[in-house]
Structure formats: structure tokens, C-alpha cells
Amino acid sequence: MDSELPILGVQLAAPANISVACAYLPCGRLPNLHDQLSEAIAKLPEPRILVGDLNGHHPSWGCPRSDPRGVTLVDIFEKEDMVILNDSVPTYFNGRHTSAIDVSAVSRCFTGKTQWSANTDLYGSDHYPIKVQISTAIFPMTTRRPRWRYEQADWDSYGEAFQSLLLQRNPNSIEDFSEVVYEAATATIPKTSSVPGRKALRWWNEDTRKAVKARCKALRRVKRLPIGHPDRQDALRHYHESHNQCRQGIRVAKRTSWMDFLEGMNSSQSSADLWRQVNALSGKRRMTPLHVQINGEAVSDPAIVADELGSYFANLAAIEKYEDEFKRKAKPSTSSIASFSVSSDAGNSDINQAFSWQELKHALRCSNGKSAGPDEIGYPLLKRLPTPGQLRMLELFNKLWLTNSYPASWKESLVIPIPKANETTREASKFQPIALTCCMANVLERIVNRRLKHFLEAENLLDHRQHAFRQGS
């Protein structure tokens, strides 16, 4: 911000328009503090939140005494119509003394929509982390779709649970079969939480967890003992030792994680895989709620965002949006595809017969990735099915194939809007849709596609000028 004071400001567009400023006022005399801080706060659009290490003492935020800076800050907050959020909990601890020098204030009109709290762990600092949370009753809470933790899966138990359910249910439809797979996975494979958490730290392991836990335990013991207690000095010494051991352990874990990252790099690694590891190493996790610009206003309500994106994508794909010349050329092509059929005579019996076990195994081998469709059944769950389960799946595939039927659930997909690269605005036109369909439908599609391509190549039905989407092209 344009100020002589060390203060930074940011304007949040979602979940609401909020101005947030973070300031650090060093100890000592600051000339003209009242006017400079008042001018900086006045530049922030309403509603606004001010947080920071202000190094001022006043009973309004939990200090037993007041000093000139504290009186000045209280006067500024009253002038700017801001309310102090602190609840008298200490925010600073240097190993011997505690105080409340970290202050948070919010516009009076926004007081009932915020909740202030101080963490109980210092995380290696001498200031407790402060959290100012916006009430989820006012704005919808950001959630995410839970995912299977395949790295923690007990595949033996999964196979046993599936076979037990298979004998009990004896599924005769794809929908029933999907329920059996899902229940077996739920009983044996953990899932991620639907609530976004903190950053994923690559260096976090069991040793660092124990070191942090020991440091927190030592800190709690110090805080329980009053000043002058005969055991307080021993408790302080133990806390400093635990703090130093924890800091050293985290340094070693970070260094080891960095060396593992460097050793894992090679010339055959794809750029996507490399950036995935870089983001994991730096602890990046996308937690920003999805929002779009509607009539110049940022909207993050999930229902409104879904309707806006859905309407845009539907209009974009509608045939009415294409020019007349394209529709005139496309009509003969689509009609020829709709009338395509293969007779069931002896010469073409291969393409119409039931699918074989080898075809299913080949399709499963070619099915990669972990993303699941609306039924939440990913490729790893299908690949790890025991042999009786895959045979039952093959029987159900053949039932659909021979009866010319297609499950209604397979016609649905999960559409993920991905922001386009190098776009700063968030209109609906700046997103591209990625559709996740049911993985079992994709497996069946691979079987049919492989057989159809073989038939077209063998019968020489493809145009000699076509090279794309052909084997060896």
C-alpha cells in the first residue's frame, strides 16, 4: 500500500468482497503513527479487516496494561468504526513471558460474520498463528469431492470383501455390480476428507509429527505452571530442548525431501509429472473456491456457479450455434453414422460375437489414471477385482452388447471446469470443461473401439487419405 508504514493490503473477490490488510509496527517511536495508519485504513474499501503485529498494549485486546501506542490504536479503530476481534487470549510467547501484541480488527458491519481464534501451537515461532474465519452461514463452505487413497488400500481385504458381497448379492445389472464394487471399496480403502485442509507438506512424516507433538506437550506444561513455581525452570529448559530438536528434525526432513526430489528427476520424465512433483514439494494445494464473474460481480455460490457454467457449455455445444454451411455439411455425415450397421452373416460374425476374456484384459491394461466418474469407481478398483469379479463384469458387458442396451447411468458425466491458461478474469467463457464418465463405460468403449478398428482395417473401409486415429499413425 502507498504508505510509509510496513503494511500490505489485498482485495478478496470470493467468497465476498473483503479488504484485508496486514501490518507490522516495530517497537519504538513511530512519528505521526495516528495519521499514517488512519490514512492507510481509509484507503481500504469496506468491509475491511486489519491484522498484524502492532506491538501495542491495551486491555481492549487482553493486555494487563496500556501504553501510548495501544491508546493510539484504540482511537484509530473507533475513528474508522472498527471492532477489535481479540478475545484476551495471549498471542505472543518468548519462552518466559506472554502478551497480546497481535491485534485483529474488522469493520463494524462485518463483526457478526467473522470468528477470531488463536492457535495453541507456536509452530516454531514466538507468535501464535491467528485465524479470522468468515461464517459459513453467510457464505457457502468450500468442499471438494473425496478421493480414494489408493496408496493406503488393503487390496487383499478388498478382494475378499468383494467376493463375499458378490455371493450375497449376485448382481444381474451394471448398476447392482457398481454398488457391490463401491461397498467393497468403502469397507477397505480410506478416502480423503471433503473439507479442504492445510497445505500438503511433502516432508511431513512420522518423525516430524512426533517431534511437533513433543514440542506442543512441553509448551502446555510451561503454560500450566505459574511464574515462581519451583518446576517452571525445568519445564522451560525442556521446552527449549524440544523446540530445538523439532526445528532440527524439520530441517533434516526438508533436506531429505529435496534430495529425493532431485534424485527422482530423469530425462524420460514428462513435464506434467515434473510440475506435479514440484507442486507437491512446495506444498501447493488448490483450495480457492471456484467463482465466476456474472454481470461484473464475483459469485461463488455453488448452485449459481454450476448453472452459469452449465448454460454456457450447453449453448457452446448446441448445433444451432454453428453456421448454416457447417450444418449442411455435417448432416449427411451424421446420418451415415446413424445408419451404419454390420450384418450378422458368416463373414462378419467376429464383430458381432460376445466379448472374450482376452479383450477385457487388454482394455483394463490400457485403462490408466485414478479419476472416477459419477459412480466414484476408478480404474484401480476394476483392475484389482478378483477373477470372479472380472468374469461377472464381462458377462454383464456381453449382456448389454447382445441386447443392444446401454445403462442410463453411463449417459451422465461429471464436468470439471478448468480455467484456461493465462486468463486473469473469471467469466464462464474463460473455462474449459473436462467430462469424467464412468470408468466401466470407458472399458467397454475400448473393447468395442478396438474390435471396430480391426474390422474397418481388415475390410479396407477407411479412406486412404485418413491417417489420424489409426494404428501406427
Coordinates of C-alpha atoms in Angstrom, one line a residue:
M1 CA 0.0 0.0 0.0
D2 CA 1.1 3.6 -0.6
S3 CA 2.2 4.3 3.0
E4 CA 5.4 4.8 4.9
L5 CA 4.3 2.1 7.3
P6 CA 5.1 -1.6 6.5
I7 CA 1.6 -2.6 5.6
L8 CA 0.2 -4.8 2.8
G9 CA -3.3 -5.0 1.5
V10 CA -5.3 -7.4 -0.7
Q11 CA -8.8 -7.2 -2.1
L12 CA -10.6 -10.6 -2.0
A13 CA -13.3 -11.3 -4.6
A14 CA -14.6 -14.5 -3.1
P15 CA -16.4 -15.6 -1.1
A16 CA -17.2 -11.9 -0.7
N17 CA -15.7 -8.6 -1.5
I18 CA -13.4 -8.1 1.6
S19 CA -10.4 -5.8 2.0
V20 CA -7.6 -7.4 4.2
A21 CA -4.6 -5.5 5.4
C22 CA -1.6 -7.0 7.3
A23 CA 0.7 -4.6 9.2
Y24 CA 3.8 -4.8 11.3
L25 CA 4.6 -1.9 13.6
P26 CA 8.1 -2.3 15.0
C27 CA 8.9 -1.4 18.6
G28 CA 10.0 2.1 19.3
R29 CA 8.6 5.5 18.4
L30 CA 6.9 5.9 15.0
P31 CA 6.4 9.5 14.1
N32 CA 2.9 10.5 13.0
L33 CA 1.6 7.0 13.6
H34 CA -2.0 8.1 14.1
D35 CA -2.4 9.9 10.8
Q36 CA -0.4 7.4 8.7
L37 CA -2.3 4.3 9.9
S38 CA -5.7 6.1 9.7
E39 CA -4.9 7.2 6.1
A40 CA -3.9 3.6 5.2
I41 CA -7.0 2.1 6.7
A42 CA -9.2 4.7 5.0
K43 CA -7.9 3.6 1.6
L44 CA -9.3 0.1 2.1
P45 CA -12.9 -0.3 0.7
E46 CA -15.5 -1.6 3.2
P47 CA -15.8 -4.1 4.7
R48 CA -12.2 -4.4 5.8
I49 CA -10.1 -6.5 8.2
L50 CA -6.8 -5.3 9.7
V51 CA -4.4 -7.9 11.3
G52 CA -0.8 -7.7 12.4
D53 CA 1.9 -7.5 15.0
L54 CA 1.2 -4.0 16.2
N55 CA 3.3 -4.1 19.3
G56 CA 0.8 -2.1 21.3
H57 CA -0.7 -2.9 24.8
H58 CA -4.2 -2.2 25.9
P59 CA -6.9 -4.0 27.9
S60 CA -9.2 -4.0 24.9
W61 CA -7.3 -7.0 23.4
G62 CA -6.2 -8.7 26.6
C63 CA -3.1 -6.8 27.9
P64 CA -2.9 -6.1 31.7
R65 CA -1.7 -2.6 31.0
S66 CA -1.9 0.1 28.3
D67 CA 0.8 2.2 26.6
P68 CA 0.7 5.2 24.3
R69 CA 0.7 3.1 21.2
G70 CA -2.2 1.0 22.5
V71 CA -4.2 4.1 23.2
T72 CA -3.5 5.4 19.7
L73 CA -4.6 2.2 18.1
V74 CA -7.9 2.2 20.1
D75 CA -8.5 5.8 19.0
I76 CA -7.9 4.8 15.3
F77 CA -10.3 1.9 15.5
E78 CA -13.0 4.0 17.0
K79 CA -12.5 6.7 14.3
E80 CA -12.6 4.1 11.5
D81 CA -15.7 2.4 13.0
M82 CA -13.8 -0.9 13.5
V83 CA -14.3 -3.5 16.2
I84 CA -11.5 -5.5 17.9
L85 CA -11.8 -9.2 17.5
N86 CA -9.3 -10.4 20.1
D87 CA -10.8 -12.4 23.0
S88 CA -8.0 -11.7 25.5
V89 CA -6.0 -14.8 24.6
P90 CA -2.2 -14.3 24.6
T91 CA -0.8 -14.1 21.1
Y92 CA 3.0 -13.9 21.9
F93 CA 5.2 -16.2 24.0
N94 CA 9.0 -15.8 24.1
G95 CA 9.7 -18.8 26.4
R96 CA 9.3 -16.8 29.6
H97 CA 6.5 -14.1 29.2
T98 CA 3.2 -14.0 27.3
S99 CA 1.4 -11.0 25.9
A100 CA -1.2 -10.0 23.4
I101 CA 0.5 -7.7 20.8
D102 CA -1.1 -9.2 17.7
V103 CA -4.3 -7.3 17.1
S104 CA -7.2 -8.0 14.7
A105 CA -9.9 -5.6 13.9
V106 CA -12.9 -5.7 11.5
S107 CA -15.5 -3.2 10.2
R108 CA -18.5 -3.0 12.5
C109 CA -20.9 -4.0 9.7
F110 CA -18.9 -7.3 9.3
T111 CA -18.5 -8.2 13.0
G112 CA -21.2 -10.8 13.2
K113 CA -19.8 -12.6 10.2
T114 CA -16.3 -13.3 11.5
Q115 CA -14.9 -15.5 14.2
W116 CA -11.4 -14.9 15.7
S117 CA -9.2 -17.7 17.2
A118 CA -5.5 -18.2 18.1
N119 CA -3.8 -21.5 17.6
T120 CA -2.4 -23.4 20.6
D121 CA 0.8 -24.3 18.8
L122 CA 3.6 -21.8 18.0
Y123 CA 4.8 -23.8 15.0
G124 CA 8.4 -22.8 15.8
S125 CA 7.7 -19.1 16.1
D126 CA 7.2 -16.8 19.1
H127 CA 3.8 -15.7 17.8
Y128 CA 0.7 -17.8 17.8
P129 CA -1.0 -18.1 14.4
I130 CA -4.2 -16.1 14.2
K131 CA -7.2 -17.2 12.2
V132 CA -10.1 -14.9 11.3
Q133 CA -12.8 -17.1 9.8
I134 CA -15.8 -16.0 7.8
S135 CA -19.1 -17.6 9.0
T136 CA -20.2 -20.4 6.7
A137 CA -23.8 -19.5 7.5
I138 CA -23.2 -16.3 5.4
F139 CA -21.1 -17.8 2.6
P140 CA -21.2 -21.4 1.4
M141 CA -18.4 -23.6 2.7
T142 CA -15.8 -24.7 0.1
T143 CA -15.9 -28.5 -0.2
R144 CA -14.2 -31.0 -2.5
R145 CA -15.0 -34.4 -3.8
P146 CA -13.5 -37.1 -1.7
R147 CA -11.0 -39.3 -3.5
W148 CA -9.8 -42.9 -2.8
R149 CA -6.4 -43.2 -1.0
Y150 CA -5.2 -46.0 -3.2
E151 CA -1.7 -45.8 -1.7
Q152 CA -3.3 -46.9 1.7
A153 CA -5.6 -49.6 0.2
D154 CA -5.6 -53.1 1.6
W155 CA -6.2 -54.9 -1.8
D156 CA -6.3 -58.4 -0.3
S157 CA -9.2 -57.3 2.0
Y158 CA -10.8 -55.5 -0.9
G159 CA -10.9 -58.7 -2.9
E160 CA -12.2 -60.7 0.0
A161 CA -14.9 -58.2 0.7
F162 CA -15.9 -58.0 -3.0
Q163 CA -16.2 -61.8 -3.3
S164 CA -18.3 -62.0 -0.1
L165 CA -20.7 -59.3 -1.4
L166 CA -20.7 -60.9 -4.9
L167 CA -22.0 -64.2 -3.4
Q168 CA -24.6 -62.4 -1.3
R169 CA -26.0 -60.0 -3.9
N170 CA -25.4 -61.9 -7.2
P171 CA -25.7 -58.7 -9.3
N172 CA -27.5 -59.1 -12.6
S173 CA -27.1 -55.5 -13.8
I174 CA -24.4 -52.9 -14.2
E175 CA -26.0 -50.7 -11.5
D176 CA -26.0 -53.6 -9.0
F177 CA -22.5 -54.6 -9.9
S178 CA -21.3 -51.0 -9.3
E179 CA -22.9 -50.9 -5.9
V180 CA -21.0 -54.1 -4.9
V181 CA -17.7 -52.7 -6.0
Y182 CA -18.4 -49.4 -4.2
E183 CA -19.3 -51.1 -0.9
A184 CA -16.3 -53.3 -1.0
A185 CA -14.0 -50.3 -1.6
T186 CA -15.7 -48.3 1.1
A187 CA -15.1 -51.1 3.7
T188 CA -11.4 -51.5 2.9
I189 CA -10.0 -48.2 1.3
P190 CA -9.9 -44.9 3.1
K191 CA -11.0 -41.6 1.4
T192 CA -9.7 -38.1 1.6
S193 CA -11.8 -35.5 3.5
S194 CA -14.4 -33.4 1.7
V195 CA -13.2 -30.4 3.7
P196 CA -10.1 -28.7 2.4
G197 CA -7.2 -28.9 4.8
R198 CA -3.9 -27.2 5.2
K199 CA -1.1 -27.4 2.6
A200 CA 0.2 -30.8 1.8
L201 CA 3.8 -31.0 3.1
R202 CA 5.9 -33.5 1.3
W203 CA 8.5 -33.6 4.1
W204 CA 5.9 -34.3 6.8
N205 CA 6.4 -37.8 8.2
E206 CA 6.0 -39.8 11.4
D207 CA 9.3 -38.5 12.9
T208 CA 8.3 -34.8 12.4
R209 CA 4.8 -35.5 13.7
K210 CA 6.2 -36.9 17.0
A211 CA 8.7 -34.0 17.3
V212 CA 5.9 -31.4 16.9
K213 CA 3.7 -33.3 19.4
A214 CA 6.6 -33.4 21.9
R215 CA 7.1 -29.6 21.5
C216 CA 3.4 -28.9 22.0
K217 CA 3.3 -31.1 25.1
A218 CA 6.3 -29.2 26.6
L219 CA 4.7 -25.9 25.8
R220 CA 1.5 -26.9 27.5
R221 CA 3.4 -27.9 30.6
V222 CA 5.1 -24.5 30.8
K223 CA 1.8 -22.7 30.4
R224 CA 0.2 -24.7 33.2
L225 CA 3.0 -23.7 35.7
P226 CA 2.7 -20.2 37.1
I227 CA 5.6 -17.8 37.4
G228 CA 7.6 -18.6 40.6
H229 CA 6.7 -22.3 40.6
P230 CA 9.8 -24.4 41.5
D231 CA 9.4 -26.7 38.5
R232 CA 8.9 -23.9 35.9
Q233 CA 12.7 -23.5 35.2
D234 CA 13.0 -27.2 34.4
A235 CA 9.8 -27.0 32.3
L236 CA 11.2 -24.1 30.3
R237 CA 14.5 -25.9 29.7
H238 CA 12.7 -29.0 28.5
Y239 CA 10.6 -26.8 26.2
H240 CA 13.6 -25.1 24.7
E241 CA 15.2 -28.5 24.1
S242 CA 12.1 -29.9 22.5
H243 CA 11.8 -26.7 20.3
N244 CA 15.4 -27.1 19.1
Q245 CA 15.0 -30.8 18.4
C246 CA 11.8 -30.2 16.5
R247 CA 13.4 -27.4 14.4
Q248 CA 16.4 -29.6 13.6
G249 CA 14.2 -32.5 12.7
I250 CA 12.1 -30.4 10.3
R251 CA 15.3 -29.1 8.6
V252 CA 16.6 -32.7 8.1
A253 CA 13.2 -33.8 6.7
K254 CA 13.1 -30.9 4.3
R255 CA 16.6 -31.5 3.1
T256 CA 15.9 -35.3 2.7
S257 CA 12.7 -34.5 0.7
W258 CA 14.7 -32.1 -1.5
M259 CA 17.4 -34.7 -2.2
D260 CA 14.7 -37.3 -3.0
F261 CA 13.1 -34.9 -5.5
L262 CA 16.4 -34.3 -7.2
E263 CA 17.2 -38.0 -7.4
G264 CA 13.8 -38.7 -8.9
M265 CA 14.4 -36.4 -11.9
N266 CA 15.4 -38.0 -15.2
S267 CA 15.4 -37.3 -18.9
S268 CA 12.4 -39.6 -19.6
Q269 CA 10.2 -37.7 -17.2
S270 CA 7.3 -35.8 -18.7
S271 CA 6.8 -32.1 -17.9
A272 CA 3.4 -32.8 -16.3
D273 CA 4.9 -35.3 -13.9
L274 CA 7.8 -32.9 -13.1
W275 CA 5.5 -30.0 -12.3
R276 CA 3.3 -32.3 -10.2
Q277 CA 6.3 -33.2 -8.1
V278 CA 7.3 -29.5 -7.9
N279 CA 3.9 -28.5 -6.6
A280 CA 3.9 -31.4 -4.1
L281 CA 7.3 -30.4 -2.9
S282 CA 6.3 -26.8 -2.3
G283 CA 3.1 -27.9 -0.6
K284 CA 0.7 -26.3 -3.1
R285 CA -2.9 -27.3 -3.0
R286 CA -5.7 -25.7 -4.8
M287 CA -8.2 -24.6 -2.1
T288 CA -9.5 -21.4 -3.7
P289 CA -13.3 -21.6 -4.1
L290 CA -14.5 -21.7 -7.7
H291 CA -16.1 -18.4 -8.6
V292 CA -17.3 -16.8 -11.8
Q293 CA -17.9 -13.2 -12.9
I294 CA -21.6 -12.6 -13.5
N295 CA -22.5 -9.1 -14.6
G296 CA -19.2 -7.8 -13.3
E297 CA -19.7 -9.4 -9.8
A298 CA -17.8 -12.3 -8.4
V299 CA -20.2 -15.2 -7.4
S300 CA -19.1 -18.3 -5.5
D301 CA -22.4 -19.9 -4.6
P302 CA -22.0 -23.5 -5.9
A303 CA -25.6 -23.7 -7.4
I304 CA -25.3 -20.3 -9.2
V305 CA -21.8 -21.2 -10.5
A306 CA -22.9 -24.6 -11.8
D307 CA -26.0 -23.1 -13.6
E308 CA -23.9 -20.3 -15.2
L309 CA -21.2 -22.7 -16.4
G310 CA -23.7 -25.4 -17.5
S311 CA -25.7 -22.9 -19.5
Y312 CA -22.6 -21.6 -21.2
F313 CA -21.2 -25.0 -22.1
A314 CA -24.7 -26.2 -23.3
N315 CA -25.0 -23.2 -25.6
L316 CA -21.5 -23.6 -26.8
A317 CA -22.1 -27.2 -27.9
A318 CA -25.6 -26.7 -29.3
I319 CA -25.8 -27.4 -33.1
E320 CA -27.8 -24.2 -33.5
K321 CA -24.7 -22.2 -32.7
Y322 CA -22.9 -23.4 -35.8
E323 CA -23.1 -21.7 -39.2
D324 CA -25.5 -22.9 -41.8
E325 CA -22.7 -24.2 -44.1
F326 CA -21.3 -26.4 -41.4
K327 CA -24.7 -27.8 -40.5
R328 CA -25.4 -28.6 -44.2
K329 CA -22.1 -30.5 -44.5
A330 CA -22.5 -32.3 -41.1
K331 CA -26.0 -33.6 -41.8
P332 CA -25.0 -36.3 -44.4
S333 CA -22.1 -37.4 -42.2
T334 CA -24.3 -37.9 -39.1
S335 CA -27.0 -39.7 -41.0
S336 CA -24.5 -42.1 -42.5
I337 CA -23.1 -42.9 -39.0
A338 CA -26.7 -43.5 -37.7
S339 CA -27.4 -45.9 -40.5
F340 CA -24.1 -47.8 -40.1
S341 CA -24.7 -51.5 -39.4
V342 CA -22.9 -54.8 -39.9
S343 CA -24.8 -57.8 -41.0
S344 CA -24.5 -60.9 -38.9
D345 CA -23.6 -63.2 -41.7
A346 CA -20.7 -65.7 -41.5
G347 CA -18.1 -63.3 -42.9
N348 CA -18.8 -60.7 -40.2
S349 CA -19.5 -62.9 -37.3
D350 CA -16.4 -61.8 -35.4
I351 CA -17.6 -58.2 -34.9
N352 CA -21.0 -59.3 -33.5
Q353 CA -19.9 -62.1 -31.2
A354 CA -19.6 -61.9 -27.4
F355 CA -16.5 -60.3 -25.9
S356 CA -13.7 -62.5 -24.8
W357 CA -11.7 -62.6 -21.6
Q358 CA -8.6 -61.5 -23.5
E359 CA -10.3 -58.4 -24.9
L360 CA -11.4 -57.4 -21.4
K361 CA -7.9 -57.9 -20.0
H362 CA -6.4 -55.8 -22.8
A363 CA -8.9 -53.0 -22.2
L364 CA -8.1 -52.9 -18.5
R365 CA -4.3 -52.8 -19.2
C366 CA -4.9 -49.7 -21.4
S367 CA -7.0 -48.0 -18.8
N368 CA -4.8 -45.7 -16.7
G369 CA -5.5 -42.9 -14.3
K370 CA -7.3 -42.6 -11.0
S371 CA -10.1 -40.1 -11.7
A372 CA -13.5 -41.6 -11.3
G373 CA -16.9 -40.7 -12.9
P374 CA -20.2 -40.1 -11.2
D375 CA -20.3 -43.6 -9.7
E376 CA -16.9 -43.0 -7.9
I377 CA -15.4 -46.2 -9.3
G378 CA -11.9 -45.7 -10.7
Y379 CA -9.8 -47.9 -12.9
P380 CA -7.7 -49.2 -9.9
L381 CA -10.8 -50.7 -8.4
L382 CA -11.6 -52.5 -11.6
K383 CA -8.1 -53.7 -12.2
R384 CA -7.8 -55.1 -8.7
L385 CA -11.1 -57.1 -8.9
P386 CA -10.6 -60.8 -8.3
T387 CA -11.0 -63.1 -11.3
P388 CA -14.7 -64.0 -10.4
G389 CA -15.5 -60.3 -10.3
Q390 CA -13.9 -59.5 -13.7
L391 CA -15.7 -62.5 -15.2
R392 CA -19.0 -61.2 -13.9
M393 CA -18.3 -57.8 -15.3
L394 CA -17.5 -59.5 -18.7
E395 CA -20.9 -61.3 -18.5
L396 CA -22.7 -58.0 -17.9
F397 CA -20.8 -56.3 -20.8
N398 CA -21.9 -59.1 -23.1
K399 CA -25.5 -58.8 -21.9
L400 CA -25.5 -55.2 -22.8
W401 CA -23.8 -55.9 -26.2
L402 CA -26.0 -58.7 -27.3
T403 CA -29.3 -57.0 -26.2
N404 CA -28.4 -53.6 -27.7
S405 CA -28.9 -51.8 -24.4
Y406 CA -27.0 -49.1 -22.6
P407 CA -27.3 -48.1 -18.9
A408 CA -28.9 -44.7 -18.2
S409 CA -26.3 -44.0 -15.5
W410 CA -23.5 -44.2 -18.1
K411 CA -25.0 -41.3 -20.0
E412 CA -24.2 -39.0 -17.2
S413 CA -20.7 -37.4 -16.6
L414 CA -19.0 -35.3 -14.1
V415 CA -18.0 -32.0 -15.7
I416 CA -15.0 -30.3 -14.2
P417 CA -14.4 -26.6 -15.3
I418 CA -10.7 -25.9 -15.8
P419 CA -9.6 -22.3 -16.0
K420 CA -7.8 -21.5 -19.3
A421 CA -4.1 -20.7 -19.2
N422 CA -3.0 -17.1 -18.8
E423 CA -6.5 -15.8 -18.1
T424 CA -7.0 -13.4 -15.3
T425 CA -10.7 -12.9 -15.4
R426 CA -13.3 -15.5 -14.4
E427 CA -16.2 -15.2 -16.8
A428 CA -17.8 -18.5 -17.9
S429 CA -16.1 -18.2 -21.3
K430 CA -12.6 -18.4 -19.6
F431 CA -13.2 -22.1 -18.5
Q432 CA -13.0 -25.3 -20.5
P433 CA -15.0 -28.4 -19.5
I434 CA -13.4 -31.8 -18.7
A435 CA -16.0 -34.6 -18.6
L436 CA -15.4 -37.6 -16.4
T437 CA -17.6 -40.6 -17.5
C438 CA -18.0 -43.9 -15.7
C439 CA -14.8 -46.0 -15.9
M440 CA -16.7 -49.2 -16.7
A441 CA -18.3 -47.5 -19.7
N442 CA -14.8 -46.4 -20.9
V443 CA -13.6 -50.0 -20.6
L444 CA -16.5 -51.3 -22.7
E445 CA -15.8 -48.5 -25.2
R446 CA -12.2 -49.5 -25.5
I447 CA -13.2 -53.1 -26.3
V448 CA -15.7 -52.0 -28.9
N449 CA -13.3 -49.5 -30.4
R450 CA -10.5 -52.0 -30.8
R451 CA -12.8 -54.5 -32.4
L452 CA -14.4 -51.9 -34.8
K453 CA -11.0 -50.6 -35.9
H454 CA -9.8 -54.1 -36.6
F455 CA -12.9 -54.7 -38.7
L456 CA -12.6 -51.5 -40.7
E457 CA -8.9 -52.1 -41.4
A458 CA -9.5 -55.7 -42.4
E459 CA -12.3 -54.8 -44.7
N460 CA -10.4 -51.8 -46.1
L461 CA -13.4 -49.5 -45.3
L462 CA -11.3 -46.5 -44.3
D463 CA -10.5 -43.8 -46.8
H464 CA -6.8 -44.0 -47.9
R465 CA -6.4 -40.3 -47.1
Q466 CA -7.2 -40.8 -43.4
H467 CA -4.2 -41.2 -41.2
A468 CA -5.3 -39.9 -37.8
F469 CA -6.8 -42.3 -35.2
R470 CA -5.3 -45.3 -37.0
Q471 CA -3.0 -47.9 -35.6
G472 CA 0.6 -46.9 -36.3
S473 CA -0.2 -43.3 -37.2

